[in-house]
């Protein structure tokens, strides 16, 4: 699409809010299965979930994966645990299970959402390869949304989440190959490189959007089909690179991401260490997706984040000496 048409839409995504540190929102995706392991129609899940406390927050992904999109909270982990427990109890009465796994092992999952958006999306991804169908129908993630500050600190937040992404994805990786699927979907719109970090953020993201093939009409609709590891959402940033996590993993991820976002000294130390890695970002993502959780040894020593993450039980990947 034309960059001039996209620029005002992208600018709105980078509006940013005010400086505060207490709110976190979690979007948790679950693979849904029948008691015998079969695919469950979305309408059956909706009926079974009626009356659940979580019902207002339930949406679905194209293959029928259930997503809980919870509002910002002072206790996001507690809220997620309580609502999930209630929802699981209600669904179990109808023989429906929620699985916290990053990739559905079933290969016969149909496209359950058949709106024009998802039909067009699948058609586009089919021109590239099979990864698009796998992503749409069979993957699940934990997405964490954090308040995005104004001014220079907000620019630092944007950069540090993008640069630290491969290492954090490696630290929280689970079995299944979800990340490798995402890397193969459509590189022009998944953004696993440094394009959005080359210069002023709005202009860089506009160039990223302009380079993606359009399959929906209108600038806003087109921008909504971009799926980078970190997505700008106006007043908050949405971290999208985590595999679906069990509760303990969600808690650790929130702790690490919160400190990285809101601790000024830690964020700047991390940025100083990570900025030289920017040209290698695409290579780093491929390395993590391949399961080779290696990194520069000097960076491991210099970066403050691993030490800060120790209280959360995080094991940081390090390079094995040759």
PDB file of C-alpha atoms in Angstrom, residues 154-313:
ATOM      1  CA  UNK A 154       8.849   5.002  25.281  1.00  0.00           C
ATOM      2  CA  UNK A 155      11.234   4.794  22.352  1.00  0.00           C
ATOM      3  CA  UNK A 156      13.600   2.798  24.558  1.00  0.00           C
ATOM      4  CA  UNK A 157      10.757   0.452  25.536  1.00  0.00           C
ATOM      5  CA  UNK A 158       9.890  -0.167  21.888  1.00  0.00           C
ATOM      6  CA  UNK A 159      13.481  -0.894  20.952  1.00  0.00           C
ATOM      7  CA  UNK A 160      14.382  -3.064  23.920  1.00  0.00           C
ATOM      8  CA  UNK A 161      11.382  -5.376  23.543  1.00  0.00           C
ATOM      9  CA  UNK A 162      12.142  -5.873  19.859  1.00  0.00           C
ATOM     10  CA  UNK A 163      15.856  -6.448  20.451  1.00  0.00           C
ATOM     11  CA  UNK A 164      15.435  -8.731  23.469  1.00  0.00           C
ATOM     12  CA  UNK A 165      12.678 -10.707  21.749  1.00  0.00           C
ATOM     13  CA  UNK A 166      14.739 -13.643  20.448  1.00  0.00           C
ATOM     14  CA  UNK A 167      16.413 -14.198  23.805  1.00  0.00           C
ATOM     15  CA  UNK A 168      13.175 -13.994  25.766  1.00  0.00           C
ATOM     16  CA  UNK A 169      11.436 -16.282  23.282  1.00  0.00           C
ATOM     17  CA  UNK A 170      14.244 -18.792  23.767  1.00  0.00           C
ATOM     18  CA  UNK A 171      14.022 -18.561  27.544  1.00  0.00           C
ATOM     19  CA  UNK A 172      10.282 -19.288  27.495  1.00  0.00           C
ATOM     20  CA  UNK A 173      10.248 -21.713  24.550  1.00  0.00           C
ATOM     21  CA  UNK A 174       8.213 -24.884  24.812  1.00  0.00           C
ATOM     22  CA  UNK A 175       7.985 -27.932  22.560  1.00  0.00           C
ATOM     23  CA  UNK A 176       6.032 -27.740  19.347  1.00  0.00           C
ATOM     24  CA  UNK A 177       7.752 -25.471  16.841  1.00  0.00           C
ATOM     25  CA  UNK A 178       5.305 -22.559  17.046  1.00  0.00           C
ATOM     26  CA  UNK A 179       8.016 -19.960  16.405  1.00  0.00           C
ATOM     27  CA  UNK A 180       9.364 -21.700  13.312  1.00  0.00           C
ATOM     28  CA  UNK A 181       5.825 -21.763  11.921  1.00  0.00           C
ATOM     29  CA  UNK A 182       5.450 -18.023  12.462  1.00  0.00           C
ATOM     30  CA  UNK A 183       8.776 -17.268  10.799  1.00  0.00           C
ATOM     31  CA  UNK A 184       7.645 -19.102   7.666  1.00  0.00           C
ATOM     32  CA  UNK A 185       4.163 -17.556   7.386  1.00  0.00           C
ATOM     33  CA  UNK A 186       4.963 -14.325   5.509  1.00  0.00           C
ATOM     34  CA  UNK A 187       8.213 -12.490   6.337  1.00  0.00           C
ATOM     35  CA  UNK A 188       6.844  -9.242   4.862  1.00  0.00           C
ATOM     36  CA  UNK A 189       4.213  -8.994   7.603  1.00  0.00           C
ATOM     37  CA  UNK A 190       5.638 -10.963  10.556  1.00  0.00           C
ATOM     38  CA  UNK A 191       8.642  -8.662  10.877  1.00  0.00           C
ATOM     39  CA  UNK A 192      11.299 -10.932  12.334  1.00  0.00           C
ATOM     40  CA  UNK A 193      14.070  -8.572  11.281  1.00  0.00           C
ATOM     41  CA  UNK A 194      15.254  -5.074  12.162  1.00  0.00           C
ATOM     42  CA  UNK A 195      13.165  -3.140   9.630  1.00  0.00           C
ATOM     43  CA  UNK A 196      10.961  -1.484  12.268  1.00  0.00           C
ATOM     44  CA  UNK A 197      14.078  -0.342  14.163  1.00  0.00           C
ATOM     45  CA  UNK A 198      15.771   1.448  11.262  1.00  0.00           C
ATOM     46  CA  UNK A 199      15.239   5.051  12.210  1.00  0.00           C
ATOM     47  CA  UNK A 200      12.215   6.962  13.507  1.00  0.00           C
ATOM     48  CA  UNK A 201       9.564   4.455  14.678  1.00  0.00           C
ATOM     49  CA  UNK A 202       6.487   5.719  12.800  1.00  0.00           C
ATOM     50  CA  UNK A 203       8.346   5.996   9.504  1.00  0.00           C
ATOM     51  CA  UNK A 204      10.000   2.606   9.976  1.00  0.00           C
ATOM     52  CA  UNK A 205       6.722   0.883  10.813  1.00  0.00           C
ATOM     53  CA  UNK A 206       5.028   2.612   7.893  1.00  0.00           C
ATOM     54  CA  UNK A 207       7.701   1.203   5.578  1.00  0.00           C
ATOM     55  CA  UNK A 208       7.116  -2.229   7.099  1.00  0.00           C
ATOM     56  CA  UNK A 209       3.358  -1.917   6.491  1.00  0.00           C
ATOM     57  CA  UNK A 210       3.856  -0.666   2.934  1.00  0.00           C
ATOM     58  CA  UNK A 211       6.040  -3.665   2.132  1.00  0.00           C
ATOM     59  CA  UNK A 212       3.398  -6.236   3.100  1.00  0.00           C
ATOM     60  CA  UNK A 213       1.070  -7.601   0.443  1.00  0.00           C
ATOM     61  CA  UNK A 214      -2.432  -6.169   0.820  1.00  0.00           C
ATOM     62  CA  UNK A 215      -5.337  -8.641   0.851  1.00  0.00           C
ATOM     63  CA  UNK A 216      -7.922  -6.477   2.660  1.00  0.00           C
ATOM     64  CA  UNK A 217      -9.245  -3.080   1.577  1.00  0.00           C
ATOM     65  CA  UNK A 218      -8.375   0.057   3.528  1.00  0.00           C
ATOM     66  CA  UNK A 219      -5.314   1.182   5.476  1.00  0.00           C
ATOM     67  CA  UNK A 220      -6.649   0.259   8.929  1.00  0.00           C
ATOM     68  CA  UNK A 221      -7.682  -3.221   7.822  1.00  0.00           C
ATOM     69  CA  UNK A 222      -4.314  -3.764   6.149  1.00  0.00           C
ATOM     70  CA  UNK A 223      -2.347  -2.671   9.217  1.00  0.00           C
ATOM     71  CA  UNK A 224      -4.407  -5.075  11.344  1.00  0.00           C
ATOM     72  CA  UNK A 225      -2.974  -7.962   9.286  1.00  0.00           C
ATOM     73  CA  UNK A 226       0.603  -7.237  10.391  1.00  0.00           C
ATOM     74  CA  UNK A 227       1.889  -9.672  13.023  1.00  0.00           C
ATOM     75  CA  UNK A 228       5.298  -8.510  14.328  1.00  0.00           C
ATOM     76  CA  UNK A 229       6.816  -9.960  17.522  1.00  0.00           C
ATOM     77  CA  UNK A 230       6.002  -6.697  19.313  1.00  0.00           C
ATOM     78  CA  UNK A 231       2.878  -4.901  18.131  1.00  0.00           C
ATOM     79  CA  UNK A 232       2.282  -1.191  18.774  1.00  0.00           C
ATOM     80  CA  UNK A 233      -1.251  -0.623  20.089  1.00  0.00           C
ATOM     81  CA  UNK A 234      -1.395   3.117  20.759  1.00  0.00           C
ATOM     82  CA  UNK A 235      -1.126   3.340  24.550  1.00  0.00           C
ATOM     83  CA  UNK A 236       0.389  -0.070  25.144  1.00  0.00           C
ATOM     84  CA  UNK A 237       2.765  -2.603  23.599  1.00  0.00           C
ATOM     85  CA  UNK A 238       1.647  -6.153  22.898  1.00  0.00           C
ATOM     86  CA  UNK A 239       4.342  -8.816  23.294  1.00  0.00           C
ATOM     87  CA  UNK A 240       3.460 -11.601  20.865  1.00  0.00           C
ATOM     88  CA  UNK A 241       6.553 -13.815  20.724  1.00  0.00           C
ATOM     89  CA  UNK A 242       5.874 -16.121  23.696  1.00  0.00           C
ATOM     90  CA  UNK A 243       4.678 -19.695  23.353  1.00  0.00           C
ATOM     91  CA  UNK A 244       1.501 -20.443  25.308  1.00  0.00           C
ATOM     92  CA  UNK A 245       2.599 -20.564  28.951  1.00  0.00           C
ATOM     93  CA  UNK A 246       1.428 -22.386  32.044  1.00  0.00           C
ATOM     94  CA  UNK A 247       0.637 -20.060  35.006  1.00  0.00           C
ATOM     95  CA  UNK A 248       4.168 -20.164  36.414  1.00  0.00           C
ATOM     96  CA  UNK A 249       5.561 -19.150  33.030  1.00  0.00           C
ATOM     97  CA  UNK A 250       3.060 -16.306  32.713  1.00  0.00           C
ATOM     98  CA  UNK A 251       4.113 -14.990  36.110  1.00  0.00           C
ATOM     99  CA  UNK A 252       7.822 -15.156  35.264  1.00  0.00           C
ATOM    100  CA  UNK A 253       7.282 -13.520  31.880  1.00  0.00           C
ATOM    101  CA  UNK A 254       5.325 -10.641  33.416  1.00  0.00           C
ATOM    102  CA  UNK A 255       8.047 -10.152  36.017  1.00  0.00           C
ATOM    103  CA  UNK A 256      10.869 -10.053  33.488  1.00  0.00           C
ATOM    104  CA  UNK A 257       9.017  -7.932  30.941  1.00  0.00           C
ATOM    105  CA  UNK A 258       7.851  -5.524  33.618  1.00  0.00           C
ATOM    106  CA  UNK A 259      11.354  -4.896  34.884  1.00  0.00           C
ATOM    107  CA  UNK A 260      12.709  -4.571  31.376  1.00  0.00           C
ATOM    108  CA  UNK A 261      10.011  -2.044  30.489  1.00  0.00           C
ATOM    109  CA  UNK A 262       9.865   0.019  33.671  1.00  0.00           C
ATOM    110  CA  UNK A 263      13.283  -0.122  35.332  1.00  0.00           C
ATOM    111  CA  UNK A 264      15.105   2.779  33.670  1.00  0.00           C
ATOM    112  CA  UNK A 265      18.620   1.650  34.548  1.00  0.00           C
ATOM    113  CA  UNK A 266      17.999  -1.975  33.566  1.00  0.00           C
ATOM    114  CA  UNK A 267      16.323  -1.008  30.293  1.00  0.00           C
ATOM    115  CA  UNK A 268      19.194   1.265  29.282  1.00  0.00           C
ATOM    116  CA  UNK A 269      21.844  -1.291  30.218  1.00  0.00           C
ATOM    117  CA  UNK A 270      20.018  -3.905  28.170  1.00  0.00           C
ATOM    118  CA  UNK A 271      19.733  -1.547  25.214  1.00  0.00           C
ATOM    119  CA  UNK A 272      23.433  -0.705  25.328  1.00  0.00           C
ATOM    120  CA  UNK A 273      24.285  -4.390  25.144  1.00  0.00           C
ATOM    121  CA  UNK A 274      21.624  -5.298  22.576  1.00  0.00           C
ATOM    122  CA  UNK A 275      21.904  -2.478  20.047  1.00  0.00           C
ATOM    123  CA  UNK A 276      24.995  -3.978  18.340  1.00  0.00           C
ATOM    124  CA  UNK A 277      22.909  -7.125  17.719  1.00  0.00           C
ATOM    125  CA  UNK A 278      20.279  -5.266  15.674  1.00  0.00           C
ATOM    126  CA  UNK A 279      21.642  -6.186  12.200  1.00  0.00           C
ATOM    127  CA  UNK A 280      21.600  -9.839  13.277  1.00  0.00           C
ATOM    128  CA  UNK A 281      17.994  -9.839  14.481  1.00  0.00           C
ATOM    129  CA  UNK A 282      16.621 -12.029  11.667  1.00  0.00           C
ATOM    130  CA  UNK A 283      19.455 -14.517  12.173  1.00  0.00           C
ATOM    131  CA  UNK A 284      18.854 -14.587  15.931  1.00  0.00           C
ATOM    132  CA  UNK A 285      15.165 -15.351  15.459  1.00  0.00           C
ATOM    133  CA  UNK A 286      16.024 -18.205  13.080  1.00  0.00           C
ATOM    134  CA  UNK A 287      18.514 -19.578  15.587  1.00  0.00           C
ATOM    135  CA  UNK A 288      15.923 -19.597  18.349  1.00  0.00           C
ATOM    136  CA  UNK A 289      13.268 -21.136  16.089  1.00  0.00           C
ATOM    137  CA  UNK A 290      15.688 -23.928  15.213  1.00  0.00           C
ATOM    138  CA  UNK A 291      16.106 -24.682  18.919  1.00  0.00           C
ATOM    139  CA  UNK A 292      19.719 -23.551  18.989  1.00  0.00           C
ATOM    140  CA  UNK A 293      19.502 -21.217  21.985  1.00  0.00           C
ATOM    141  CA  UNK A 294      22.923 -19.669  21.559  1.00  0.00           C
ATOM    142  CA  UNK A 295      24.084 -16.120  21.881  1.00  0.00           C
ATOM    143  CA  UNK A 296      27.181 -13.989  22.105  1.00  0.00           C
ATOM    144  CA  UNK A 297      29.079 -14.802  25.311  1.00  0.00           C
ATOM    145  CA  UNK A 298      30.216 -11.219  25.872  1.00  0.00           C
ATOM    146  CA  UNK A 299      26.645 -10.011  25.538  1.00  0.00           C
ATOM    147  CA  UNK A 300      25.616 -12.563  28.158  1.00  0.00           C
ATOM    148  CA  UNK A 301      28.171 -11.115  30.586  1.00  0.00           C
ATOM    149  CA  UNK A 302      27.358  -7.496  29.838  1.00  0.00           C
ATOM    150  CA  UNK A 303      23.572  -7.632  29.762  1.00  0.00           C
ATOM    151  CA  UNK A 304      21.951  -6.843  33.109  1.00  0.00           C
ATOM    152  CA  UNK A 305      18.708  -8.656  32.328  1.00  0.00           C
ATOM    153  CA  UNK A 306      19.749 -12.218  33.227  1.00  0.00           C
ATOM    154  CA  UNK A 307      20.751 -11.251  36.756  1.00  0.00           C
ATOM    155  CA  UNK A 308      17.544  -9.305  37.181  1.00  0.00           C
ATOM    156  CA  UNK A 309      15.557 -12.302  35.993  1.00  0.00           C
ATOM    157  CA  UNK A 310      17.036 -14.766  38.498  1.00  0.00           C
ATOM    158  CA  UNK A 311      14.331 -14.126  41.147  1.00  0.00           C
ATOM    159  CA  UNK A 312      11.749 -15.229  38.609  1.00  0.00           C
ATOM    160  CA  UNK A 313      13.486 -18.542  37.944  1.00  0.00           C
TER     161      UNK A 313
END
